């Protein structure tokens, strides 16, 4: 057992060197993207945010959803950025330092009680990986159709060593129990280690997987 | 990877003379395409560790390499029996990204397809639930009666299981001529048939004594674990997306969501059956209210693109509960990221929780009552 | 030119026939002939025409039916015939094969499907033979760390136990392999072998699922043996004998199920459990423990266990018939043989057709009473087997704790109720000496 894990570790360290040529393809994608990106969604960059916000403001925002976002803004002020307010959806961007507090506030004060989905999104051009929590509520009937889209970003390393590098986020499992398997999946698919998660193990991938986390953009499907 | 990140089976476990570790699956008649590692002390399960992933196909990664239209046939693969419902959130999401409004008739056709598919899936699920409990008649009957609805779906879409019928902008084809009468006749007979299941299965004293009060999931725990669909409703939480967040024309239909208070295996196995009866009801309503003619498909420009960096999360009520699709678009013909948040994956978290302290004999009934479809959970 | 056999040539066909005949004659004279001679030495030969038939003479008489039938008759009276063919193994195996066919077709009809259909032209009647051939031709895989001698022996022991059980069943008056005075006790003793064989097989396989299945089977059989034995005591009390033939004979006017229905119900339920039939098929619960104690058995080892299981099924059904349904007793529906034709021969005008040696066979061995008894016995047994098969289409499997609870609490209590009923009947004088019988 120990010997096999050692070899796995070695292959992990070697892989990125071999994969270097493959990264050219994902690099081609971001080249087209920055043109569209900063205008539409500046994500977690507060500096660009006020410019985009007023552009979206004139469109009338749904009342109820606006209320929810206002409550969060009132509590956290500059620490968060409301990325969008749509029908039934409120998007919140937050730094990884504050994600824990915001999630706790959402659960305790706003009556949201479970996480529907945790999806990671890789942004190689920003050197960041975004993790998006879709938080919903069963216990409050008025919030039944509402979802808070809580997005936070982790540092992205070019040569990932899952679990050992700086790609880390605080876990939300102590706040929302339901993220347990979702965060495990994000860990294996993106290499985002969730600090404080009690069970950071592989879930779906094969046992002998010793390659890049597969949903990162620099992991290319063969033949494509 | 160090030892701590290894999957369940490879991590060294502390040996204990009293405790036996059983690998239930992946080659096991009672596991489906997954492995459940159970540790038993006598007849009692002391720990359970689900190990999915044996049918992981990377649908999400594949979706990043195909455009919005060619994604349709492969995104329905996770649950081919429920393929319309798996595609539904994706199609709704793409329509939202492109800003398309679908015609009224297309919406009704979608609802009919979706409900038919829910029944087809649930019958399959019920068949396996029957055989897991050693009730072979309950395996054969649903597996045979499914054919009624499969034939209907074949008439609609041309394919028996993988329909690929929903497209952004409506449905692929209009209903065949004379469909309404055939559908009404088949669905009426189907409803009569599944009512007979109560006599042989749901009212069976052995089944009741075997599944009642086993694997009880309380209302609080169901909310905390974030389970969905029939598992949630069996625990007394009235949460059906067809009512709570109506998509397409569910607002105009009279949908009744079935809720039971007990939260045990029996309630969890009965809710899908009640849902099938409700689906028959919805189909009949939809057939009545549907516009008798009209277009069913808004023509799209070739290679549709999303507008800039944008993200959308749409969800529908599938046979296994809420099924969400998170699409991040960067203004290209392919999605930048596509995430399917599926009911099976969300219900899986309840398995170790429920099996702890149960008897080994309850494992199949508790496991399959979670309305879990291994292929969908792995994606 | 035929489509089916395009290379058919009549000359080749004749050639193959001739070669077959030559080979048959060669093999028969080298092997078959000596074997027949050896067998004949062990059969007590009849006296024909005042002359004791010797094996050498037997062959000279082969051509003469008047001297052939006595040989057949004397062969049928040997123990070997009884063990191998009629009341013993062959008869039971035939009924078991019929049971498997009926089970498949009946279950299929119950579940709205067809069942075996193609093998053997008519309704898949040869399906079982096909399955048997498949099992024989399959490789037998032994787990690497199994205790091989015991693992090999277990299926054989299982069939042997089942066959021993079959040997105790009286089919018609006088037709029983082992007519033991303590017949019922012998039955209990033989039933006691099954859990031992099961746990031996399960333990020697050295695998987890067989182990759990074996333990479950042990639990189940041991806990259900006690109500089984107790439920039969009522019958013993009212008849005052343990001999199965006498118990069957004592029910000439009415079967005991009329007086002891509680015992019959308890025995039927324990029978289902002993046979590991649904709803008590926990030792083979596939969704929990794969195939239970059969998991590691492969090829004909599995086939042997299945054969043993169905022999056991027949034996239990037959035991139920003997103890509660009156065995071979029943209305005489088989007509008397026209003996004048047998003795005088059939006169067709000038010709008289007469088979010599038929008369003693029909008066001493195969009497109308015997045929009627066998017919009644088979009809009743098939009925009981039908009721054993029926729950499979209706019930799901139950759980171990429910099973043990049922066995230890409810069935034992009911068995005692049955004993009290029997005692009351005997002491009140309804049955027993001075009573109805």
XYZ file of N, CA, C and O in Angstrom, chain B residues 47-190:
576
model
N -20.966 1.022 10.318
C -20.502 2.134 9.496
C -20.779 1.805 8.042
O -20.786 0.645 7.651
N -21.004 2.827 7.255
C -21.302 2.618 5.854
C -20.638 3.721 5.067
O -20.651 4.878 5.477
N -20.000 3.373 3.989
C -19.265 4.350 3.203
C -19.597 4.128 1.730
O -19.128 3.165 1.134
N -20.438 4.955 1.154
C -20.745 4.752 -0.266
C -19.568 5.149 -1.137
O -18.862 6.107 -0.838
N -19.340 4.401 -2.179
C -18.225 4.666 -3.079
C -18.765 4.692 -4.505
O -18.689 3.702 -5.224
N -19.335 5.814 -4.938
C -19.839 5.879 -6.306
C -18.684 6.136 -7.273
O -17.525 6.218 -6.865
N -18.996 6.251 -8.533
C -17.967 6.631 -9.497
C -17.624 5.558 -10.488
O -16.768 5.764 -11.335
N -18.274 4.396 -10.395
C -17.931 3.340 -11.332
C -18.477 3.596 -12.734
O -18.064 2.947 -13.676
N -19.442 4.517 -12.856
C -19.968 4.828 -14.176
C -19.800 6.325 -14.456
O -20.584 6.931 -15.155
N -18.738 6.903 -13.892
C -18.458 8.312 -14.142
C -17.980 8.475 -15.575
O -17.021 7.840 -15.983
N -18.667 9.347 -16.330
C -18.305 9.485 -17.733
C -17.862 10.896 -18.078
O -17.610 11.211 -19.227
N -17.817 11.756 -17.073
C -17.364 13.108 -17.349
C -18.282 13.877 -18.269
O -17.822 14.582 -19.164
N -19.586 13.766 -18.052
C -20.540 14.503 -18.888
C -20.265 16.005 -18.842
O -20.394 16.706 -19.833
N -19.862 16.491 -17.655
C -19.664 17.926 -17.501
C -18.464 18.395 -18.318
O -18.480 19.471 -18.905
N -17.423 17.562 -18.326
C -16.255 17.931 -19.115
C -16.578 17.855 -20.608
O -16.182 18.725 -21.388
N -17.315 16.807 -20.989
C -17.670 16.664 -22.398
C -18.498 17.842 -22.869
O -18.352 18.301 -24.019
N -19.363 18.342 -21.993
C -20.244 19.439 -22.391
C -19.450 20.685 -22.723
O -19.905 21.531 -23.498
N -18.252 20.832 -22.156
C -17.458 22.036 -22.439
C -16.846 22.001 -23.831
O -16.278 22.980 -24.282
N -16.909 20.861 -24.477
C -16.284 20.730 -25.792
C -17.297 20.665 -26.920
O -16.937 20.526 -28.058
N -18.581 20.689 -26.588
C -19.608 20.588 -27.627
C -20.501 21.808 -27.572
O -20.683 22.390 -26.506
N -21.087 22.149 -28.714
C -21.917 23.346 -28.693
C -23.281 23.055 -28.084
O -23.596 21.922 -27.753
N -24.075 24.108 -27.963
C -25.287 23.983 -27.168
C -26.261 22.961 -27.745
O -27.062 22.395 -27.016
N -26.214 22.732 -29.047
C -27.148 21.777 -29.647
C -26.592 20.355 -29.570
O -27.303 19.417 -29.218
N -25.328 20.175 -29.856
C -24.788 18.809 -29.817
C -24.629 18.300 -28.397
O -24.359 17.122 -28.184
N -24.809 19.161 -27.431
C -24.805 18.687 -26.055
C -26.056 17.888 -25.719
O -26.055 17.120 -24.758
N -27.125 18.089 -26.506
C -28.413 17.508 -26.115
C -28.352 15.980 -25.997
O -28.702 15.425 -24.964
N -27.894 15.268 -27.036
C -27.992 13.808 -26.936
C -27.118 13.190 -25.865
O -27.445 12.133 -25.362
N -26.017 13.834 -25.508
C -25.207 13.153 -24.493
C -25.549 13.575 -23.083
O -25.284 12.835 -22.139
N -26.184 14.729 -22.929
C -26.532 15.137 -21.562
C -27.684 14.316 -20.998
O -27.907 14.314 -19.797
N -28.452 13.625 -21.852
C -29.542 12.826 -21.312
C -29.058 11.449 -20.887
O -29.812 10.681 -20.311
N -27.785 11.152 -21.137
C -27.276 9.817 -20.833
C -27.298 9.442 -19.349
O -27.431 8.273 -19.046
N -27.104 10.388 -18.428
C -27.078 9.953 -17.028
C -28.297 9.142 -16.617
O -28.154 8.186 -15.877
N -29.486 9.513 -17.043
C -30.656 8.679 -16.744
C -31.415 8.514 -18.042
O -32.260 9.332 -18.371
N -31.154 7.464 -18.767
C -31.816 7.353 -20.059
C -33.310 7.122 -19.897
O -34.069 7.463 -20.772
N -33.744 6.562 -18.757
C -35.180 6.340 -18.584
C -35.910 7.637 -18.316
O -37.108 7.725 -18.485
N -35.192 8.618 -17.839
C -35.807 9.889 -17.480
C -35.198 10.983 -18.344
O -34.970 12.092 -17.884
N -34.937 10.688 -19.605
C -34.077 11.570 -20.375
C -34.690 12.941 -20.589
O -33.983 13.940 -20.614
N -36.018 13.023 -20.717
C -36.624 14.339 -20.915
C -36.386 15.220 -19.704
O -36.067 16.395 -19.823
N -36.532 14.627 -18.503
C -36.356 15.448 -17.307
C -34.909 15.844 -17.102
O -34.630 16.892 -16.529
N -33.973 15.024 -17.557
C -32.568 15.394 -17.401
C -32.232 16.551 -18.330
O -31.475 17.456 -17.977
N -32.829 16.545 -19.498
C -32.554 17.631 -20.447
C -33.286 18.919 -20.089
O -32.878 19.995 -20.501
N -34.369 18.767 -19.362
C -35.259 19.908 -19.137
C -34.529 21.137 -18.570
O -34.609 22.226 -19.159
N -33.786 20.994 -17.460
C -33.141 22.199 -16.934
C -32.102 22.765 -17.888
O -31.941 23.991 -17.984
N -31.436 21.909 -18.604
C -30.442 22.389 -19.561
C -31.112 23.226 -20.642
O -30.665 24.329 -20.969
N -32.219 22.694 -21.172
C -32.928 23.414 -22.234
C -33.479 24.726 -21.712
O -33.361 25.771 -22.359
N -34.045 24.694 -20.505
C -34.553 25.941 -19.916
C -33.425 26.935 -19.733
O -33.586 28.137 -20.003
N -32.269 26.435 -19.283
C -31.133 27.327 -19.050
C -30.643 27.941 -20.339
O -30.375 29.144 -20.408
N -30.541 27.148 -21.396
C -30.055 27.680 -22.668
C -31.050 28.703 -23.225
O -30.663 29.739 -23.751
N -32.341 28.408 -23.063
C -33.339 29.372 -23.522
C -33.208 30.684 -22.765
O -33.335 31.761 -23.336
N -32.921 30.574 -21.470
C -32.727 31.771 -20.675
C -31.504 32.538 -21.150
O -31.527 33.765 -21.251
N -30.428 31.822 -21.458
C -29.210 32.487 -21.928
C -29.446 33.169 -23.274
O -28.934 34.258 -23.525
N -30.192 32.511 -24.138
C -30.407 33.055 -25.472
C -31.577 34.024 -25.512
O -31.759 34.731 -26.498
N -32.387 34.016 -24.468
C -33.544 34.900 -24.441
C -34.641 34.471 -25.394
O -35.213 35.290 -26.111
N -34.946 33.187 -25.435
C -36.000 32.692 -26.325
C -37.256 32.475 -25.511
O -37.194 32.021 -24.365
N -38.378 32.750 -26.089
C -39.657 32.401 -25.470
C -40.274 31.273 -26.296
O -40.319 31.325 -27.522
N -40.745 30.236 -25.602
C -41.232 29.034 -26.269
C -42.735 29.144 -26.466
O -43.430 29.788 -25.668
N -43.224 28.543 -27.516
C -44.664 28.632 -27.776
C -45.440 27.804 -26.763
O -44.912 26.903 -26.124
N -46.729 28.121 -26.660
C -47.583 27.505 -25.645
C -47.697 25.985 -25.867
O -47.577 25.188 -24.936
N -47.906 25.602 -27.102
C -48.083 24.178 -27.393
C -46.812 23.392 -27.065
O -46.875 22.292 -26.517
N -45.664 23.987 -27.366
C -44.403 23.301 -27.057
C -44.272 23.066 -25.563
O -43.814 22.016 -25.114
N -44.721 24.052 -24.788
C -44.621 23.894 -23.336
C -45.479 22.731 -22.856
O -45.062 21.947 -22.002
N -46.679 22.620 -23.436
C -47.540 21.515 -23.032
C -46.946 20.179 -23.456
O -47.004 19.204 -22.709
N -46.393 20.143 -24.670
C -45.779 18.891 -25.123
C -44.643 18.504 -24.185
O -44.479 17.350 -23.801
N -43.889 19.502 -23.773
C -42.789 19.225 -22.850
C -43.293 18.660 -21.534
O -42.720 17.704 -20.996
N -44.376 19.250 -21.038
C -44.908 18.763 -19.764
C -45.375 17.318 -19.906
O -45.099 16.473 -19.048
N -46.046 17.022 -21.029
C -46.526 15.651 -21.221
C -45.339 14.690 -21.291
O -45.313 13.647 -20.625
N -44.330 15.051 -22.084
C -43.142 14.183 -22.194
C -42.479 13.998 -20.839
O -42.065 12.893 -20.472
N -42.369 15.090 -20.125
C -41.689 15.042 -18.838
C -42.421 14.119 -17.873
O -41.804 13.309 -17.172
N -43.757 14.214 -17.859
C -44.504 13.366 -16.928
C -44.473 11.906 -17.360
O -44.380 11.006 -16.526
N -44.549 11.674 -18.675
C -44.446 10.290 -19.150
C -43.109 9.696 -18.750
O -43.014 8.556 -18.282
N -42.068 10.490 -18.903
C -40.735 10.005 -18.561
C -40.583 9.763 -17.080
O -39.900 8.832 -16.672
N -41.216 10.602 -16.293
C -41.151 10.396 -14.843
C -41.767 9.034 -14.495
O -41.220 8.272 -13.704
N -42.885 8.716 -15.141
C -43.518 7.418 -14.877
C -42.626 6.280 -15.351
O -42.488 5.264 -14.660
N -42.026 6.448 -16.536
C -41.174 5.374 -17.066
C -40.019 5.115 -16.112
O -39.698 3.982 -15.777
N -39.406 6.201 -15.651
C -38.294 6.035 -14.712
C -38.776 5.379 -13.424
O -38.155 4.437 -12.914
N -39.883 5.878 -12.896
C -40.321 5.388 -11.597
C -40.705 3.915 -11.662
O -40.482 3.171 -10.707
N -41.259 3.492 -12.813
C -41.582 2.080 -12.955
C -40.318 1.233 -12.900
O -40.281 0.177 -12.272
N -39.290 1.710 -13.554
C -38.016 0.972 -13.527
C -37.487 0.906 -12.094
O -37.047 -0.127 -11.612
N -37.551 2.043 -11.443
C -37.080 2.112 -10.063
C -37.875 1.152 -9.183
O -37.325 0.430 -8.352
N -39.187 1.158 -9.409
C -40.053 0.310 -8.594
C -39.764 -1.160 -8.840
O -39.773 -1.972 -7.911
N -39.484 -1.502 -10.110
C -39.157 -2.886 -10.429
C -37.938 -3.325 -9.626
O -37.918 -4.410 -9.035
N -36.932 -2.473 -9.575
C -35.714 -2.852 -8.851
C -35.965 -2.867 -7.356
O -35.438 -3.697 -6.630
N -36.822 -1.969 -6.904
C -37.157 -1.992 -5.474
C -37.829 -3.316 -5.134
O -37.560 -3.904 -4.093
N -38.692 -3.774 -6.038
C -39.355 -5.052 -5.804
C -38.367 -6.190 -5.698
O -38.410 -6.991 -4.767
N -37.439 -6.252 -6.635
C -36.523 -7.392 -6.630
C -35.527 -7.270 -5.476
O -35.047 -8.262 -4.958
N -35.245 -6.058 -5.035
C -34.370 -5.903 -3.866
C -35.023 -6.475 -2.620
O -34.342 -6.909 -1.702
N -36.352 -6.432 -2.585
C -37.038 -6.984 -1.431
C -37.396 -8.444 -1.648
O -38.115 -9.027 -0.854
N -36.941 -9.034 -2.745
C -37.231 -10.435 -3.002
C -38.622 -10.671 -3.535
O -39.142 -11.758 -3.424
N -39.241 -9.651 -4.095
C -40.608 -9.773 -4.595
C -40.539 -9.788 -6.117
O -40.570 -8.748 -6.762
N -40.440 -10.993 -6.699
C -40.144 -11.022 -8.132
C -41.332 -10.575 -8.972
O -41.144 -10.063 -10.068
N -42.548 -10.742 -8.471
C -43.703 -10.255 -9.241
C -43.630 -8.748 -9.407
O -43.962 -8.207 -10.465
N -43.157 -8.079 -8.358
C -43.082 -6.618 -8.440
C -41.935 -6.186 -9.338
O -41.795 -5.009 -9.627
N -41.086 -7.129 -9.719
C -40.084 -6.780 -10.735
C -40.701 -6.880 -12.122
O -40.504 -6.000 -12.960
N -41.481 -7.939 -12.356
C -41.971 -8.195 -13.704
C -43.103 -7.251 -14.091
O -43.166 -6.788 -15.223
N -43.989 -6.975 -13.153
C -45.141 -6.151 -13.518
C -44.750 -4.755 -13.965
O -45.121 -4.343 -15.063
N -44.001 -4.000 -13.152
C -43.651 -2.650 -13.634
C -42.809 -2.700 -14.896
O -42.985 -1.881 -15.797
N -41.903 -3.701 -14.971
C -41.054 -3.768 -16.163
C -41.898 -4.004 -17.399
O -41.554 -3.546 -18.497
N -43.026 -4.711 -17.248
C -43.897 -4.914 -18.393
C -44.795 -3.725 -18.659
O -44.983 -3.316 -19.807
N -45.323 -3.130 -17.606
C -46.281 -2.038 -17.805
C -45.613 -0.748 -18.277
O -46.276 0.136 -18.818
N -44.314 -0.649 -18.027
C -43.554 0.482 -18.565
C -43.748 0.611 -20.072
O -43.738 1.690 -20.622
N -43.873 -0.547 -20.722
C -43.919 -0.557 -22.180
C -45.029 0.323 -22.730
O -44.875 0.914 -23.800
N -46.138 0.405 -21.991
C -47.254 1.240 -22.442
C -46.776 2.656 -22.713
O -47.050 3.249 -23.761
N -46.049 3.192 -21.730
C -45.632 4.588 -21.838
C -44.428 4.729 -22.762
O -44.277 5.743 -23.443
N -43.592 3.692 -22.784
C -42.453 3.748 -23.710
C -42.968 3.816 -25.140
O -42.449 4.554 -25.971
N -44.037 3.058 -25.409
C -44.622 3.121 -26.750
C -45.127 4.523 -27.072
O -44.970 5.006 -28.197
N -45.707 5.159 -26.063
C -46.173 6.535 -26.285
C -45.003 7.443 -26.624
O -45.068 8.257 -27.554
N -43.924 7.309 -25.826
C -42.763 8.174 -26.074
C -42.143 7.860 -27.430
O -41.584 8.734 -28.085
N -42.262 6.601 -27.849
C -41.737 6.246 -29.166
C -42.556 6.943 -30.249
O -42.011 7.423 -31.242
N -43.862 6.993 -30.025
C -44.711 7.694 -30.991
C -44.338 9.171 -31.056
O -44.337 9.782 -32.122
N -44.024 9.759 -29.900
C -43.732 11.190 -29.882
C -42.380 11.473 -30.522
O -42.244 12.332 -31.384
N -41.349 10.720 -30.047
C -39.991 11.136 -30.396
C -39.299 10.210 -31.376
O -38.288 10.573 -31.946
N -39.809 8.992 -31.530
C -39.157 8.069 -32.445
C -38.168 7.154 -31.770
O -37.717 6.201 -32.366
N -37.806 7.439 -30.524
C -36.858 6.576 -29.830
C -37.519 6.051 -28.576
O -38.357 6.718 -27.981
N -37.130 4.868 -28.173
C -37.813 4.272 -27.027
C -37.274 4.768 -25.694
O -38.034 4.960 -24.754
N -35.993 4.932 -25.560
C -35.497 5.451 -24.284
C -34.767 6.782 -24.405
O -35.126 7.733 -23.726
N -33.755 6.862 -25.218
C -33.027 8.136 -25.285
C -33.697 9.018 -26.331
O -33.394 8.921 -27.509
N -34.594 9.892 -25.878
C -35.460 10.580 -26.817
C -34.769 11.777 -27.492
O -34.975 12.029 -28.660
N -33.956 12.516 -26.714
C -33.347 13.762 -27.215
C -34.402 14.641 -27.870
O -34.228 15.147 -28.963
N -35.529 14.759 -27.200
C -36.684 15.398 -27.824
C -36.757 16.882 -27.510
O -37.274 17.660 -28.300
N -36.243 17.265 -26.369
C -36.292 18.693 -26.005
C -35.118 19.407 -26.660
O -33.986 18.942 -26.585
N -35.390 20.528 -27.280
C -34.306 21.350 -27.797
C -34.555 22.769 -27.323
O -35.692 23.128 -27.019
N -33.509 23.582 -27.238
C -33.750 24.982 -26.920
C -34.673 25.570 -27.971
O -34.400 25.475 -29.158
N -35.785 26.111 -27.516
C -36.756 26.650 -28.453
C -37.975 25.784 -28.621
O -38.801 26.059 -29.475
N -38.106 24.744 -27.839
C -39.304 23.930 -27.933
C -38.984 22.459 -27.892
O -38.145 22.013 -27.123
N -39.686 21.698 -28.726
C -39.391 20.276 -28.844
C -39.078 19.990 -30.304
O -39.381 20.780 -31.192
N -38.471 18.835 -30.510
C -37.947 18.557 -31.830
C -39.049 18.419 -32.875
O -38.963 18.976 -33.961
N -40.094 17.686 -32.547
C -41.170 17.452 -33.506
C -42.514 17.659 -32.837
O -42.639 17.545 -31.618
N -43.509 17.901 -33.697
C -44.862 18.007 -33.186
C -45.369 16.602 -32.837
O -44.802 15.593 -33.237
N -46.489 16.566 -32.091
C -47.065 15.266 -31.745
C -47.595 14.597 -33.003
O -48.022 15.273 -33.941
N -47.567 13.275 -33.045
C -48.125 12.597 -34.216
C -49.639 12.789 -34.263
O -50.269 13.098 -33.234
N -50.260 12.623 -35.432
C -51.701 12.780 -35.512
C -52.402 11.752 -34.649
O -51.898 10.644 -34.438
N -53.524 12.137 -34.114
C -54.347 11.215 -33.326
C -53.693 10.839 -32.001
O -54.074 9.864 -31.376
N -52.703 11.619 -31.593
C -51.952 11.234 -30.406
C -52.801 11.340 -29.138
O -52.678 10.516 -28.230
N -53.658 12.356 -29.082
C -54.376 12.628 -27.837
C -55.208 11.426 -27.391
O -55.177 11.035 -26.225
N -55.928 10.825 -28.353
C -56.789 9.704 -27.964
C -55.945 8.516 -27.489
O -56.232 7.900 -26.466
N -54.890 8.215 -28.266
C -54.043 7.072 -27.904
C -53.443 7.287 -26.530
O -53.455 6.400 -25.665
N -52.959 8.480 -26.304
C -52.302 8.789 -25.030
C -53.289 8.648 -23.886
O -52.984 8.027 -22.866
N -54.494 9.193 -24.079
C -55.486 9.131 -23.017
C -55.832 7.676 -22.701
O -55.929 7.278 -21.536
N -55.962 6.867 -23.751
C -56.329 5.469 -23.538
C -55.213 4.727 -22.782
O -55.463 4.035 -21.789
N -53.993 4.929 -23.243
C -52.871 4.222 -22.609
C -52.709 4.661 -21.159
O -52.473 3.841 -20.279
N -52.815 5.973 -20.951
C -52.576 6.478 -19.599
C -53.679 6.006 -18.662
O -53.419 5.661 -17.503
N -54.909 5.947 -19.159
C -55.993 5.452 -18.316
C -55.755 4.009 -17.917
O -55.933 3.630 -16.762
N -55.336 3.204 -18.889
C -55.074 1.797 -18.579
C -53.891 1.677 -17.612
O -53.925 0.881 -16.667
N -52.887 2.483 -17.866
C -51.704 2.482 -16.998
C -52.086 2.806 -15.559
O -51.643 2.155 -14.613
